[in-house]
PDB file of C-alpha atoms in Angstrom:
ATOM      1  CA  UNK Y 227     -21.077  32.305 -16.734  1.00 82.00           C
ATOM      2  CA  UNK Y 228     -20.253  32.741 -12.912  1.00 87.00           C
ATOM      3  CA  UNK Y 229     -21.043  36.275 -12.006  1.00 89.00           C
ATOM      4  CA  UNK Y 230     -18.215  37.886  -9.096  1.00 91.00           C
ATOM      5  CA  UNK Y 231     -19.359  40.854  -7.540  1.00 90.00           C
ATOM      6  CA  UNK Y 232     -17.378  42.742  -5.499  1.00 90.00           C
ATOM      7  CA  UNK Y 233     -19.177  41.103  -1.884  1.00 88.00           C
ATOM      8  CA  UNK Y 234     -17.342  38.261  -2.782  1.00 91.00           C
ATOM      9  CA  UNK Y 235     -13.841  39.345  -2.184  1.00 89.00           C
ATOM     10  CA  UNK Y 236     -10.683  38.550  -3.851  1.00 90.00           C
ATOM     11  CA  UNK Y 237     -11.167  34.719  -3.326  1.00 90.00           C
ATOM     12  CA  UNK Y 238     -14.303  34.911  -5.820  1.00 88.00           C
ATOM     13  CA  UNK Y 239     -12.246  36.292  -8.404  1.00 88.00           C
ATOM     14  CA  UNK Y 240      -9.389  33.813  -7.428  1.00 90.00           C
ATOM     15  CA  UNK Y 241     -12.136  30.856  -7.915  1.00 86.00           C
ATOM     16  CA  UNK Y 242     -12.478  31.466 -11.525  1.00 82.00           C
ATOM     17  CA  UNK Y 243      -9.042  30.990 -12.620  1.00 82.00           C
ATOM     18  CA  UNK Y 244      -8.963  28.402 -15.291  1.00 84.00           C
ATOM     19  CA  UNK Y 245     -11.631  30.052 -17.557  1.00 85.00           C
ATOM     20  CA  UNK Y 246     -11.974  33.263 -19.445  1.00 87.00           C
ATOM     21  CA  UNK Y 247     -12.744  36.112 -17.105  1.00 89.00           C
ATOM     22  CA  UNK Y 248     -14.367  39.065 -18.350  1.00 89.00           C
ATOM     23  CA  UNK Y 249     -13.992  42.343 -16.125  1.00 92.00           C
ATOM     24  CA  UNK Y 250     -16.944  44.473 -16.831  1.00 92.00           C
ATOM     25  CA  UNK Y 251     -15.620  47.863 -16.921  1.00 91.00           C
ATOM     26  CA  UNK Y 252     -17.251  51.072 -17.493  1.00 85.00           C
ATOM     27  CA  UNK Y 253     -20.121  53.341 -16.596  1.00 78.00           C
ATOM     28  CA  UNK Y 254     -21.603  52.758 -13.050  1.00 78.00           C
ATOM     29  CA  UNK Y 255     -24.253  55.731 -12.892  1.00 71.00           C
ATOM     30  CA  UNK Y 256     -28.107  54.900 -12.092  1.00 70.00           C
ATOM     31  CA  UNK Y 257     -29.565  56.003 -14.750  1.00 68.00           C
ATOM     32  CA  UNK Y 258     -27.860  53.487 -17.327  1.00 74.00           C
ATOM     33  CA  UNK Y 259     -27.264  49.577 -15.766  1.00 79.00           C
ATOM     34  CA  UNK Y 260     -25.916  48.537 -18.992  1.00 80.00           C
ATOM     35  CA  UNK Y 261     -24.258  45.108 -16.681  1.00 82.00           C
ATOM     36  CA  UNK Y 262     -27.705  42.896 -16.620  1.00 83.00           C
ATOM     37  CA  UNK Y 263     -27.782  42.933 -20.122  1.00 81.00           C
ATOM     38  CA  UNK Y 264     -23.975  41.565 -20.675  1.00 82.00           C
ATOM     39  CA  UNK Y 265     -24.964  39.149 -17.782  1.00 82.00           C
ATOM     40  CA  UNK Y 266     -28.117  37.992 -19.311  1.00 83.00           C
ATOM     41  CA  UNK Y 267     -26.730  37.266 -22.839  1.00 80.00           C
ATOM     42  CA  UNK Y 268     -23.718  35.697 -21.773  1.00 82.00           C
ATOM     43  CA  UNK Y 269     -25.308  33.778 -18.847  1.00 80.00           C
ATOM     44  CA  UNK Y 270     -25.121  30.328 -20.844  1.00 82.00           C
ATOM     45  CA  UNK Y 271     -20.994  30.723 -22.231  1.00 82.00           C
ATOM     46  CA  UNK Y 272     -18.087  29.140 -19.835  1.00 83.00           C
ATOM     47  CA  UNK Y 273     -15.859  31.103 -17.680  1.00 86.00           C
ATOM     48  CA  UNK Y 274     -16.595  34.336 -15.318  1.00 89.00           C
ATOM     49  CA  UNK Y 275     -17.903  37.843 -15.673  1.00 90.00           C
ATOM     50  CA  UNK Y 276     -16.255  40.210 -12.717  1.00 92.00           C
ATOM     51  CA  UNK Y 277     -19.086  42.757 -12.199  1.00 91.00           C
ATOM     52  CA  UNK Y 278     -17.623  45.794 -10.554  1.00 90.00           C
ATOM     53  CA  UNK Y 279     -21.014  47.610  -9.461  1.00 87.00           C
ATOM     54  CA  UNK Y 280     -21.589  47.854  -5.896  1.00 83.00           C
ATOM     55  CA  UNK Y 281     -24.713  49.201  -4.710  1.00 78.00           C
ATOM     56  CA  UNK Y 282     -24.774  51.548  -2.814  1.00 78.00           C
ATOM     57  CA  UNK Y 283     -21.196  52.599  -3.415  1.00 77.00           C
ATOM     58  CA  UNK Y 284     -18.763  52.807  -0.908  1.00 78.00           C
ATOM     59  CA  UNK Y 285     -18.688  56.137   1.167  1.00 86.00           C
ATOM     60  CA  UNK Y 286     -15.992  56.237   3.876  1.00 91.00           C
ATOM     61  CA  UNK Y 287     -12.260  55.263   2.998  1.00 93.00           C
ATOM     62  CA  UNK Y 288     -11.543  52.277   4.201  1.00 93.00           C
ATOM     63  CA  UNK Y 289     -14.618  50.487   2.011  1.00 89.00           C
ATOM     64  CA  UNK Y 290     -13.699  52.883  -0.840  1.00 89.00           C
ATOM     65  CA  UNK Y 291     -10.146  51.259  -0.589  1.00 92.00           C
ATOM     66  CA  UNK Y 292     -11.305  47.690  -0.167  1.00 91.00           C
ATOM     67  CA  UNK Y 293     -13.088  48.233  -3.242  1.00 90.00           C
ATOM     68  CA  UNK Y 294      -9.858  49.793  -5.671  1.00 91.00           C
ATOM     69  CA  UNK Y 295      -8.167  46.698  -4.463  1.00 94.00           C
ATOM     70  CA  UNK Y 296     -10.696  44.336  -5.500  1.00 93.00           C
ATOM     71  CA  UNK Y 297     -11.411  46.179  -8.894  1.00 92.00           C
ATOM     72  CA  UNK Y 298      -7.393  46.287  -9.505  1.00 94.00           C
ATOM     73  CA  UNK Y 299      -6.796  43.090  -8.994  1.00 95.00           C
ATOM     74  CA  UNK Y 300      -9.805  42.110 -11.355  1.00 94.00           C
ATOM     75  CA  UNK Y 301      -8.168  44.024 -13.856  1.00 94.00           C
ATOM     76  CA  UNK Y 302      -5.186  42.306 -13.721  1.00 94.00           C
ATOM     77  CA  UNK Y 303      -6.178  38.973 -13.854  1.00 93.00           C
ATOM     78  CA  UNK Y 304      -9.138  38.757 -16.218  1.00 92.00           C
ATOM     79  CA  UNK Y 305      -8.435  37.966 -19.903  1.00 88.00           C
ATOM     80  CA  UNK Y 306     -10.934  40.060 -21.226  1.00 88.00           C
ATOM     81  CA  UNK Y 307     -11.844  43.991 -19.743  1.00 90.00           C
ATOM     82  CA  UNK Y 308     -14.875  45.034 -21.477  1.00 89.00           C
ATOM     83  CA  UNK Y 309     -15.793  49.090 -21.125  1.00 88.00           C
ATOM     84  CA  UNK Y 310     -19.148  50.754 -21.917  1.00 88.00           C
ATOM     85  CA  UNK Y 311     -18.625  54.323 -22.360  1.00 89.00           C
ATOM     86  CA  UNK Y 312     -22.039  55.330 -21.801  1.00 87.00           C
ATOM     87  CA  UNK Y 313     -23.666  59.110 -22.869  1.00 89.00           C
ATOM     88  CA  UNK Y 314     -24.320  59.909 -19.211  1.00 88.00           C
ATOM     89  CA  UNK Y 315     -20.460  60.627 -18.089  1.00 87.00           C
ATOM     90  CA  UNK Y 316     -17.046  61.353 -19.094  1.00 90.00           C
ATOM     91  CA  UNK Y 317     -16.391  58.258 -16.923  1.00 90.00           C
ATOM     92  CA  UNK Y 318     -12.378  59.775 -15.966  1.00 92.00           C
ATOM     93  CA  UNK Y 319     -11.867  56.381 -13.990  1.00 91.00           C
ATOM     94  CA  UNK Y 320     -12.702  54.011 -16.662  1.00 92.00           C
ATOM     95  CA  UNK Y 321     -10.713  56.288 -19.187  1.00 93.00           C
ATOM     96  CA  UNK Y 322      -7.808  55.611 -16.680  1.00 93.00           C
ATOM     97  CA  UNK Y 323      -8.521  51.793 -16.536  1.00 93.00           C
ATOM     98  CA  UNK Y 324      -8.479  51.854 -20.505  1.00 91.00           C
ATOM     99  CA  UNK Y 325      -5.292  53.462 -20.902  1.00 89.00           C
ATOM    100  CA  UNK Y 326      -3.836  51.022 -18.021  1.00 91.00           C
ATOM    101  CA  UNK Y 327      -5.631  48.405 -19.854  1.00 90.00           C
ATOM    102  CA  UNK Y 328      -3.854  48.919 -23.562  1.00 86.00           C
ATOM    103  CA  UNK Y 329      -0.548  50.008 -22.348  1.00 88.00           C
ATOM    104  CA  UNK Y 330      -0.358  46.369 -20.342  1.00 89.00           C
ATOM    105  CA  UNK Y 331      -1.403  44.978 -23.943  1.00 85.00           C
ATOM    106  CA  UNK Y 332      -4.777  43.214 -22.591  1.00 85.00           C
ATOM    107  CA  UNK Y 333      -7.338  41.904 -24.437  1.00 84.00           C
ATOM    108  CA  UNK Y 334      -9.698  45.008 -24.524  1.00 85.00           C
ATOM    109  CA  UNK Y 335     -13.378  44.787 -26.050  1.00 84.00           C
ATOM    110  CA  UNK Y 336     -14.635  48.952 -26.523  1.00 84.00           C
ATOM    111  CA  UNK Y 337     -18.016  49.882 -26.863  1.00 84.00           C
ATOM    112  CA  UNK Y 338     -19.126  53.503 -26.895  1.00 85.00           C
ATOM    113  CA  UNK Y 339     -22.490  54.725 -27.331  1.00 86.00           C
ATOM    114  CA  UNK Y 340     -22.478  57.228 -30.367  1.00 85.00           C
ATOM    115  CA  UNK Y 341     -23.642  60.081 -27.899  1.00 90.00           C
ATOM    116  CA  UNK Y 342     -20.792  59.630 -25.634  1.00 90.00           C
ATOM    117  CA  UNK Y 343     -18.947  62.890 -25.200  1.00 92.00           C
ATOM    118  CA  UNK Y 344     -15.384  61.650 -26.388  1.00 90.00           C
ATOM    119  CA  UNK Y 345     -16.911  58.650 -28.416  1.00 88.00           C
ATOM    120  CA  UNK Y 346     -14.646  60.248 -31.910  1.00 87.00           C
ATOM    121  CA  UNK Y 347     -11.583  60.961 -29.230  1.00 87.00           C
ATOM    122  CA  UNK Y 348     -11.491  57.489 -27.672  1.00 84.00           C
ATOM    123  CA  UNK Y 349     -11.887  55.599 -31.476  1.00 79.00           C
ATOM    124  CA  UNK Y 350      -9.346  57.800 -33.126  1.00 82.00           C
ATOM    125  CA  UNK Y 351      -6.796  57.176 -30.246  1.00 79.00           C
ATOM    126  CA  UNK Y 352      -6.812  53.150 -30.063  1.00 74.00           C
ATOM    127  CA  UNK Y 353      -7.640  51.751 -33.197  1.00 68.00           C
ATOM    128  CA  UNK Y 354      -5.575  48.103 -32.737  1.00 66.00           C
ATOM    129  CA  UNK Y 355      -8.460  47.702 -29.931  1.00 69.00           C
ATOM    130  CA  UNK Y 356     -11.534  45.634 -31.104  1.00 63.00           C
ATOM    131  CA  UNK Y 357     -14.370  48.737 -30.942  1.00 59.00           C
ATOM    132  CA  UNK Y 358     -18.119  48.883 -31.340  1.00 57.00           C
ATOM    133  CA  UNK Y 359     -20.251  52.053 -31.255  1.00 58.00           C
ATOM    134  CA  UNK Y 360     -23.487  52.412 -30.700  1.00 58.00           C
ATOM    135  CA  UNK Y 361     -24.204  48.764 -30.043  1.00 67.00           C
ATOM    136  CA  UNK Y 362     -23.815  47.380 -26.489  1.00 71.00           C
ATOM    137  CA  UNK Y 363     -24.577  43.971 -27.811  1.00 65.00           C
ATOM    138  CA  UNK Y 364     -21.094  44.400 -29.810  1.00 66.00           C
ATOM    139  CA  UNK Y 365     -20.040  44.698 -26.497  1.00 70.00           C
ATOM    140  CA  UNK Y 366     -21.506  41.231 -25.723  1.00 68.00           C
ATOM    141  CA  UNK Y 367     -20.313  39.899 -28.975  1.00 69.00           C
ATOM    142  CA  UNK Y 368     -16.958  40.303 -27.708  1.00 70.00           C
ATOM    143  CA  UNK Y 369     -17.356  38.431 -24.603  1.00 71.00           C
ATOM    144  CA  UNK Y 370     -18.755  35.854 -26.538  1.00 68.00           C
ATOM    145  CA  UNK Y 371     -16.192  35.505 -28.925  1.00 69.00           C
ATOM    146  CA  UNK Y 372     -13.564  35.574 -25.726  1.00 68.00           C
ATOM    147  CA  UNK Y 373     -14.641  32.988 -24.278  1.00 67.00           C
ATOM    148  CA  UNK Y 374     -15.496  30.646 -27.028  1.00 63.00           C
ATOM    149  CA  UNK Y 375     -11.496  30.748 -27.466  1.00 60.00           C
ATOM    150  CA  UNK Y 376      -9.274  28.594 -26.705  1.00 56.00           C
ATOM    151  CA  UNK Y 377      -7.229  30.474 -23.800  1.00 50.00           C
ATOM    152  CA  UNK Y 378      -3.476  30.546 -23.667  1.00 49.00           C
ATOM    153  CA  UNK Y 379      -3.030  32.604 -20.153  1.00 45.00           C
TER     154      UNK Y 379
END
């Protein structure tokens, strides 16, 4: 898989039209960089995963804007969005991208580690969305699945 971080710009993500793309979407704290381990078990599969994570993140406005932009257009055009709800955070964006996510009626792969705060909350509320707990690899499993698939977009 083609990796597209955010450095390379709405023309990165435009380049992988064609193919599944995955939107990695969830936690972004340091203390859990749950992304290299999607990356590394999907690195052999077709299509692209759009890795959000910018390091360091973006301080002043105009950057922080630049980077919304980028991230919501990902959104929108990747087959698959993928969210980690990690233990570390309430993660109140990526609970916004989830809600934008199921209400456009995207593909949506959900794993939620089983100390997440809101882990009974957020399976209770969308059960017609593919979910794991406790298991990032589920979260992998999805992507896998995805992109093995023949894709009608």
């Amino acid at each position: 898989m083609q990796i597209i971080p955010p450095t390379d710009g709405i023309a990165g993500i435009d380049r992988g039209r064609g193919a599944p793309i995955v939107f990695l979407a969830g936690y972004c704290g340091n203390d859990e960089d749950w992304r290299p381990a999607v990356v590394a078990r999907c690195k052999d599969l077709r299509g692209c995963l759009i890795d959000p994570r910018l390091d360091p993140w973006p301080e002043d406005a105009a950057a922080l804007k630049t980077q919304t932009a980028w991230e919501s257009y990902g959104l929108r055009t990747a087959s698959l969005v993928a969210f980690w709800f990690s233990k570390h955070s309430l993660q109140p964006i990526s609970l916004f991208e989830l809600g934008w996510a199921i209400g456009q009626d995207r593909d949506v792969c959900l794993g939620v580690d089983p100390d997440y705060p809101k882990a009974a909350d957020l399976l209770s509320r969308f059960p017609q969305v593919s979910t794991s707990v406790g298991a990032l690899a589920d979260v992998v499993a999805g992507c896998v699945i995805h992109t093995a698939a023949p894709q009608v977009h």
